[in-house]
Amino acid sequence: MAILLSTKASAMQAWRDALLAIAPDLDIRMFPEAGNPEEIEAAVCWNSHDMAELRRYPNLKLLVSMGAGVDHLLRAPGPPPGVPVARLKDERLTTGMGEWVLLNVLRFHRQDAEYRAQQAARIWRELPAPDTAQRRVGILGLGQLGTHAAGLLRMVGFPVLGWTRAPRDIPGVTCFAGADGLRAMLTQTDILVCLLPLTPETRGIINRDTLALLPPGAFVMNSGRGGHVVADDLLAALDCGHIAGAALDVFEPEPLPPEHRFWGHEKVLVWPHASSITIPSSAAPQVVENIRRMRQGRPLINLVDFSAGY
Ligand code: NAP
């Protein structure tokens, strides 16, 4: 039996090598060269793969998504019915995201944009010293990524707040849950960081109403999915000065169209969905582990909870 591998052409060979380095006996077929469809027992796919295509493989018993987010799998028609779906929970993804959050929180906190503007004008002027203990960072989503980022921010000395679906108790983090919790957290958040999965409940969560709840001069960061931000509402909040700056790694659509206002906006830092990049050699062990578990009929790891949508 064989494994179907499907990702962008530039990553295909690295994934193949990484999987074979751990399990040299795997029969890996690189899409679209799947061979006999009846021989495919597992598919390891990134977001470009058409879920309808997977219905060609009658013996498919496992689908692995090559990323932490699974919103692309939930688009119609969704994964083949009855096929369990696993996602990646990878240390390199988590640490990469933590670095991105820390980098941009510190940029905003330490007035980097202002100092660069002064440098461009050759102005030697000290700005008021920022107080770390007074800069509250609110994180939407305290999962794998959010919890790690919260720990880093705590270590630097920021007061950290976090919002989840189910109430959580994380030492050193002021936790909120549900709709009332969201409103309460936003009113106390100076830098908002979105690390949510995109679900029907979280789509458009950063909008005119929620932005208005943030204190004047707050910053917004999004590295969840582009669909979390209502772009026109964020631009309006930036233009009127209520929001002081934004760091955005994800957009709808991607790539961000060249004419989009985010590209040239002086208060917006644009990243090309690169805050945290999957490294095949780091992620491959858990993929092989799930293939082995599937073959041995043992419980799979990192399964997606489709009832929750993430
Ligand atoms: P995760 O471990 O599943 O955590 C998701 C968190 O979001 C959980 O804390 C969950 O609450 C919370 N949440 C979900 N729906 C919610 C709702 N309706 N209301 C309040 N909280 C809600 O996911 P993760 O591994 O941290 O990844 C999060 C997302 O980051 C991914 O889904 C993906 O979209 C994005 N991502 C982006 C990049 C990038 O390069 N930009 C890379 C990797 C991941 P509970 O704790 O109550 O379950």
Coordinates of C-alpha atoms and ligand atoms in Angstrom, one line a residue:
M1 CA 0.0 0.0 0.0
A2 CA 1.1 3.6 -0.7
I3 CA 1.1 7.1 0.6
L4 CA -0.1 10.0 -1.6
L5 CA 1.9 13.1 -1.1
S6 CA 0.5 16.4 -2.4
T7 CA 2.0 19.9 -1.8
K8 CA 3.4 22.7 -3.8
A9 CA 6.1 21.6 -6.2
S10 CA 8.9 23.4 -4.3
A11 CA 8.2 21.4 -1.1
M12 CA 7.4 18.0 -2.6
Q13 CA 10.9 16.5 -2.6
A14 CA 11.8 17.8 0.9
W15 CA 8.7 16.1 2.3
R16 CA 9.4 12.9 0.4
D17 CA 13.0 12.9 1.7
A18 CA 11.9 13.7 5.3
L19 CA 9.4 10.8 5.3
L20 CA 11.8 8.3 3.8
A21 CA 14.6 9.3 6.2
I22 CA 12.4 7.9 9.0
A23 CA 10.6 5.1 7.2
P24 CA 12.6 4.1 4.1
D25 CA 10.1 1.3 3.3
L26 CA 7.2 3.7 2.6
D27 CA 5.9 3.7 -1.0
I28 CA 5.4 7.4 -1.6
R29 CA 3.5 8.6 -4.7
M30 CA 3.9 12.3 -5.5
F31 CA 0.7 13.8 -6.8
P32 CA -0.5 13.7 -9.6
E33 CA 1.4 10.4 -10.1
A34 CA -0.8 8.4 -7.8
G35 CA -0.6 5.1 -9.6
N36 CA -3.3 2.6 -8.9
P37 CA -5.9 4.5 -6.8
E38 CA -6.7 1.3 -4.9
E39 CA -3.2 1.2 -3.4
I40 CA -3.4 4.6 -1.7
E41 CA -4.1 4.1 2.0
A42 CA -3.1 7.5 3.3
A43 CA -2.8 11.0 1.9
V44 CA -0.5 13.8 3.2
C45 CA -1.8 17.0 1.6
W46 CA -1.4 20.8 1.8
N47 CA -4.2 23.2 1.2
S48 CA -4.0 23.2 -2.6
H49 CA -5.3 19.7 -2.8
D50 CA -8.9 19.3 -4.0
M51 CA -10.9 17.3 -1.5
A52 CA -13.1 15.9 -4.2
E53 CA -10.0 14.3 -5.8
L54 CA -9.5 12.2 -2.7
R55 CA -12.7 10.4 -3.3
R56 CA -10.9 8.5 -6.1
Y57 CA -9.1 6.4 -3.5
P58 CA -11.4 3.7 -2.2
N59 CA -9.0 2.4 0.4
L60 CA -8.0 5.7 2.0
K61 CA -7.8 5.4 5.8
L62 CA -6.0 8.5 6.8
L63 CA -5.7 12.1 5.7
V64 CA -2.9 14.3 7.2
S65 CA -3.0 18.0 6.7
M66 CA 0.5 19.5 6.3
G67 CA -0.3 22.5 8.6
A68 CA -1.8 23.5 11.9
G69 CA -4.9 25.1 10.4
V70 CA -7.6 22.9 8.9
D71 CA -10.1 25.4 7.5
H72 CA -9.1 24.5 3.9
L73 CA -10.3 20.9 4.6
L74 CA -13.7 22.1 5.7
R75 CA -14.5 23.8 2.4
A76 CA -17.1 21.8 0.4
P77 CA -17.0 18.9 -0.3
G78 CA -14.7 18.3 2.7
P79 CA -12.6 15.2 3.3
P80 CA -14.0 11.9 2.2
P81 CA -16.6 10.7 4.8
G82 CA -15.3 8.4 7.4
V83 CA -11.7 9.1 6.8
P84 CA -9.9 10.4 10.0
V85 CA -8.0 13.7 9.6
A86 CA -4.9 14.6 11.5
R87 CA -3.2 18.0 11.5
L88 CA 0.3 19.0 12.5
K89 CA 1.3 20.0 16.0
D90 CA 4.9 20.8 15.5
E91 CA 7.5 22.4 17.8
R92 CA 9.2 24.3 15.0
L93 CA 5.8 25.7 13.9
T94 CA 5.1 26.7 17.5
T95 CA 8.5 28.3 18.2
G96 CA 8.4 30.1 14.8
M97 CA 5.1 31.6 15.6
G98 CA 6.3 32.6 19.1
E99 CA 9.2 34.5 17.5
W100 CA 6.8 36.3 15.1
V101 CA 4.5 37.4 17.9
L102 CA 7.4 38.6 20.0
L103 CA 9.1 40.4 17.1
N104 CA 6.0 42.4 16.3
V105 CA 4.8 43.0 19.8
L106 CA 8.3 44.5 20.6
R107 CA 8.3 46.5 17.4
F108 CA 5.0 48.2 18.5
H109 CA 5.9 48.4 22.1
R110 CA 9.4 49.9 21.4
Q111 CA 8.1 52.5 18.9
D112 CA 10.1 51.0 16.1
A113 CA 8.0 52.7 13.3
E114 CA 8.5 56.1 15.0
Y115 CA 12.3 55.6 15.4
R116 CA 12.7 54.5 11.8
A117 CA 10.7 57.5 10.6
Q118 CA 13.1 59.7 12.7
Q119 CA 16.1 57.9 11.2
A120 CA 14.8 58.6 7.7
A121 CA 14.6 62.3 8.6
R122 CA 17.9 62.2 10.5
I123 CA 16.2 63.3 13.7
W124 CA 18.0 62.5 17.0
R125 CA 15.1 62.5 19.5
E126 CA 14.2 60.3 22.5
L127 CA 10.6 59.3 22.7
P128 CA 8.9 58.6 26.1
A129 CA 10.1 55.3 27.5
P130 CA 7.5 52.5 27.1
D131 CA 6.5 50.6 30.2
T132 CA 6.4 46.8 29.6
A133 CA 4.3 46.2 32.8
Q134 CA 1.6 48.5 31.5
R135 CA 1.4 47.1 27.9
R136 CA -1.4 44.5 28.0
V137 CA -1.2 41.9 25.2
G138 CA -4.5 40.1 24.5
I139 CA -4.3 36.8 22.6
L140 CA -7.3 35.4 20.7
G141 CA -6.8 31.6 21.0
L142 CA -4.7 29.9 23.6
G143 CA -4.1 26.6 21.8
Q144 CA -0.7 25.2 20.8
L145 CA 0.5 28.5 19.3
G146 CA -1.3 31.0 21.6
T147 CA -0.1 29.3 24.8
H148 CA 3.5 29.3 23.7
A149 CA 3.4 32.9 22.6
A150 CA 1.7 33.8 26.0
G151 CA 4.7 32.2 27.8
L152 CA 7.2 34.2 25.8
L153 CA 5.4 37.5 26.4
R154 CA 5.1 36.7 30.1
M155 CA 8.8 36.1 30.3
V156 CA 9.5 39.5 28.8
G157 CA 7.2 41.1 31.4
F158 CA 4.0 41.9 29.5
P159 CA 0.7 41.4 31.2
V160 CA -0.9 38.7 29.1
L161 CA -4.6 38.1 28.6
G162 CA -6.1 35.3 26.5
W163 CA -9.5 34.3 25.1
T164 CA -10.7 30.7 24.4
R165 CA -13.9 28.8 23.7
A166 CA -13.9 26.8 26.9
P167 CA -12.7 28.6 30.1
R168 CA -9.0 28.0 30.7
D169 CA -6.8 28.4 33.7
I170 CA -3.2 29.2 32.7
P171 CA -0.8 30.5 35.4
G172 CA 0.1 34.1 34.7
V173 CA -2.5 34.6 32.0
T174 CA -5.8 36.4 32.6
C175 CA -8.2 34.1 30.9
F176 CA -11.5 35.0 29.2
A177 CA -14.1 32.8 27.4
G178 CA -17.3 33.3 25.4
A179 CA -18.8 36.4 23.9
D180 CA -18.9 38.4 27.2
G181 CA -15.3 37.4 27.9
L182 CA -14.2 38.7 24.5
R183 CA -15.7 42.1 25.1
A184 CA -14.1 42.3 28.6
M185 CA -10.7 41.3 27.2
L186 CA -10.8 43.7 24.3
T187 CA -11.4 46.7 26.6
Q188 CA -8.2 45.8 28.4
T189 CA -6.0 45.0 25.4
D190 CA -3.3 47.3 24.1
I191 CA -1.9 44.8 21.6
L192 CA -4.3 42.2 20.1
V193 CA -2.8 39.0 18.7
C194 CA -5.1 36.7 16.7
L195 CA -4.0 33.0 16.8
L196 CA -7.4 31.5 16.3
P197 CA -8.5 28.8 13.8
L198 CA -10.9 30.0 11.1
T199 CA -14.4 28.6 11.9
P200 CA -17.9 30.0 11.3
E201 CA -17.7 31.4 14.8
T202 CA -14.4 33.2 14.4
R203 CA -14.7 34.5 10.8
G204 CA -14.7 38.3 10.8
I205 CA -14.0 38.5 14.5
I206 CA -11.8 41.5 14.1
N207 CA -14.4 44.0 12.8
R208 CA -15.7 47.5 13.4
D209 CA -17.4 46.6 16.7
T210 CA -14.6 44.6 18.2
L211 CA -11.9 47.1 17.1
A212 CA -14.0 49.9 18.7
L213 CA -13.7 48.1 22.1
L214 CA -9.9 48.3 22.0
P215 CA -8.4 51.3 23.8
P216 CA -7.4 54.2 21.5
G217 CA -3.9 53.7 20.1
A218 CA -4.1 49.8 20.3
F219 CA -2.3 47.6 17.8
V220 CA -3.6 44.6 16.0
M221 CA -1.7 41.5 14.9
N222 CA -3.2 38.6 12.9
S223 CA -1.5 35.3 12.2
G224 CA -4.6 33.1 12.3
R225 CA -6.3 33.3 8.9
G226 CA -7.1 36.3 6.7
G227 CA -10.8 35.6 7.2
H228 CA -10.5 36.7 10.8
V229 CA -10.1 40.4 9.9
V230 CA -12.7 42.5 8.1
A231 CA -10.1 44.4 6.0
D232 CA -12.2 47.5 5.4
D233 CA -13.0 47.9 9.1
L234 CA -9.4 47.6 10.1
L235 CA -8.3 50.1 7.4
A236 CA -11.0 52.5 8.6
A237 CA -9.8 52.1 12.2
L238 CA -6.2 52.7 11.2
D239 CA -7.1 55.7 9.0
C240 CA -9.0 57.4 11.8
G241 CA -6.1 56.8 14.2
H242 CA -8.1 54.6 16.7
I243 CA -5.8 51.7 15.8
A244 CA -2.1 52.7 15.8
G245 CA -0.6 49.9 13.7
A246 CA -1.2 46.4 12.4
A247 CA 1.0 43.4 11.7
L248 CA -0.7 41.0 9.3
D249 CA 0.6 37.6 8.1
V250 CA -2.5 36.2 6.6
F251 CA -5.1 37.6 4.1
E252 CA -8.1 36.8 2.1
P253 CA -7.3 36.2 -0.7
E254 CA -3.7 35.1 -0.7
P255 CA -1.5 36.2 -2.2
L256 CA -2.6 39.7 -1.2
P257 CA -3.5 41.4 -4.5
P258 CA -0.9 44.0 -5.6
E259 CA -3.5 46.8 -5.5
H260 CA -4.6 46.1 -1.9
R261 CA -4.3 49.1 0.4
F262 CA -2.6 47.0 3.1
W263 CA 0.6 46.9 0.9
G264 CA 1.3 50.6 1.0
H265 CA -0.3 51.6 4.3
E266 CA 2.2 53.3 6.5
K267 CA 0.8 51.7 9.6
V268 CA 0.6 48.2 8.3
L269 CA 3.3 45.5 8.3
V270 CA 2.6 42.9 5.7
W271 CA 4.0 39.4 5.9
P272 CA 3.4 36.8 3.1
H273 CA 1.9 34.0 5.3
A274 CA 5.4 33.4 6.6
S275 CA 5.2 33.9 10.3
S276 CA 5.6 30.2 10.9
I277 CA 6.7 27.8 8.1
T278 CA 6.3 24.0 8.2
I279 CA 9.7 22.3 8.1
P280 CA 9.3 18.8 6.7
S281 CA 12.1 17.3 8.6
S282 CA 10.6 18.5 11.9
A283 CA 7.0 17.6 11.0
A284 CA 7.7 14.2 9.4
P285 CA 8.0 12.1 12.6
Q286 CA 4.4 12.7 13.6
V287 CA 3.2 11.9 10.1
V288 CA 5.0 8.6 10.1
E289 CA 3.8 7.9 13.6
N290 CA 0.2 8.3 12.4
I291 CA 0.8 6.1 9.3
R292 CA 2.2 3.3 11.6
R293 CA -0.7 3.7 14.0
M294 CA -3.2 3.6 11.2
R295 CA -1.6 0.3 9.9
Q296 CA -1.6 -1.2 13.4
G297 CA -5.2 -0.1 14.2
R298 CA -4.0 2.0 17.1
P299 CA -5.5 5.4 18.1
L300 CA -4.3 8.3 15.9
I301 CA -2.6 11.5 17.2
N302 CA -3.4 15.1 16.5
L303 CA -6.9 14.3 15.2
V304 CA -9.1 17.2 14.0
D305 CA -12.3 17.6 16.0
F306 CA -14.8 18.3 13.2
S307 CA -17.6 19.0 15.6
A308 CA -15.5 21.9 17.0
G309 CA -14.3 22.9 13.5
Y310 CA -10.5 22.9 14.4
Ligands
NAP1 P1 -5.3 25.0 18.5 O1 -4.3 24.3 19.3 O2 -6.4 24.2 17.9 O3 -5.9 26.2 19.3 C1 -7.0 27.0 18.9 C2 -7.4 27.9 20.0 O4 -8.4 28.8 19.5 C3 -7.9 27.2 21.3 O5 -7.5 27.9 22.4 C4 -9.4 27.4 21.1 O6 -10.2 27.4 22.3 C5 -9.5 28.8 20.4 N1 -10.8 28.9 19.8 C6 -11.3 28.2 18.7 N2 -12.5 28.6 18.4 C7 -12.9 29.6 19.3 C8 -14.0 30.3 19.5 N3 -15.1 30.2 18.8 N4 -14.0 31.2 20.5 C9 -12.9 31.3 21.3 N5 -11.8 30.6 21.2 C10 -11.8 29.7 20.2 O7 -4.7 25.7 17.2 P2 -3.2 26.2 17.0 O8 -2.3 25.1 16.7 O9 -2.8 27.1 18.2 O10 -3.3 27.1 15.7 C11 -4.2 28.2 15.6 C12 -4.4 28.7 14.2 O11 -3.2 29.4 13.8 C13 -4.5 27.6 13.2 O12 -5.8 27.1 13.1 C14 -4.1 28.3 11.9 O13 -5.3 29.0 11.3 C15 -3.2 29.4 12.4 N6 -1.8 29.2 11.9 C16 -1.2 30.1 11.2 C17 0.1 30.0 10.7 C18 0.7 31.0 9.9 O14 1.8 30.8 9.3 N7 0.2 32.2 9.8 C19 0.8 28.8 11.1 C20 0.2 27.9 11.9 C21 -1.1 28.1 12.3 P3 -10.2 26.2 23.3 O15 -8.9 26.2 24.0 O16 -11.3 26.4 24.2 O17 -10.4 24.9 22.5

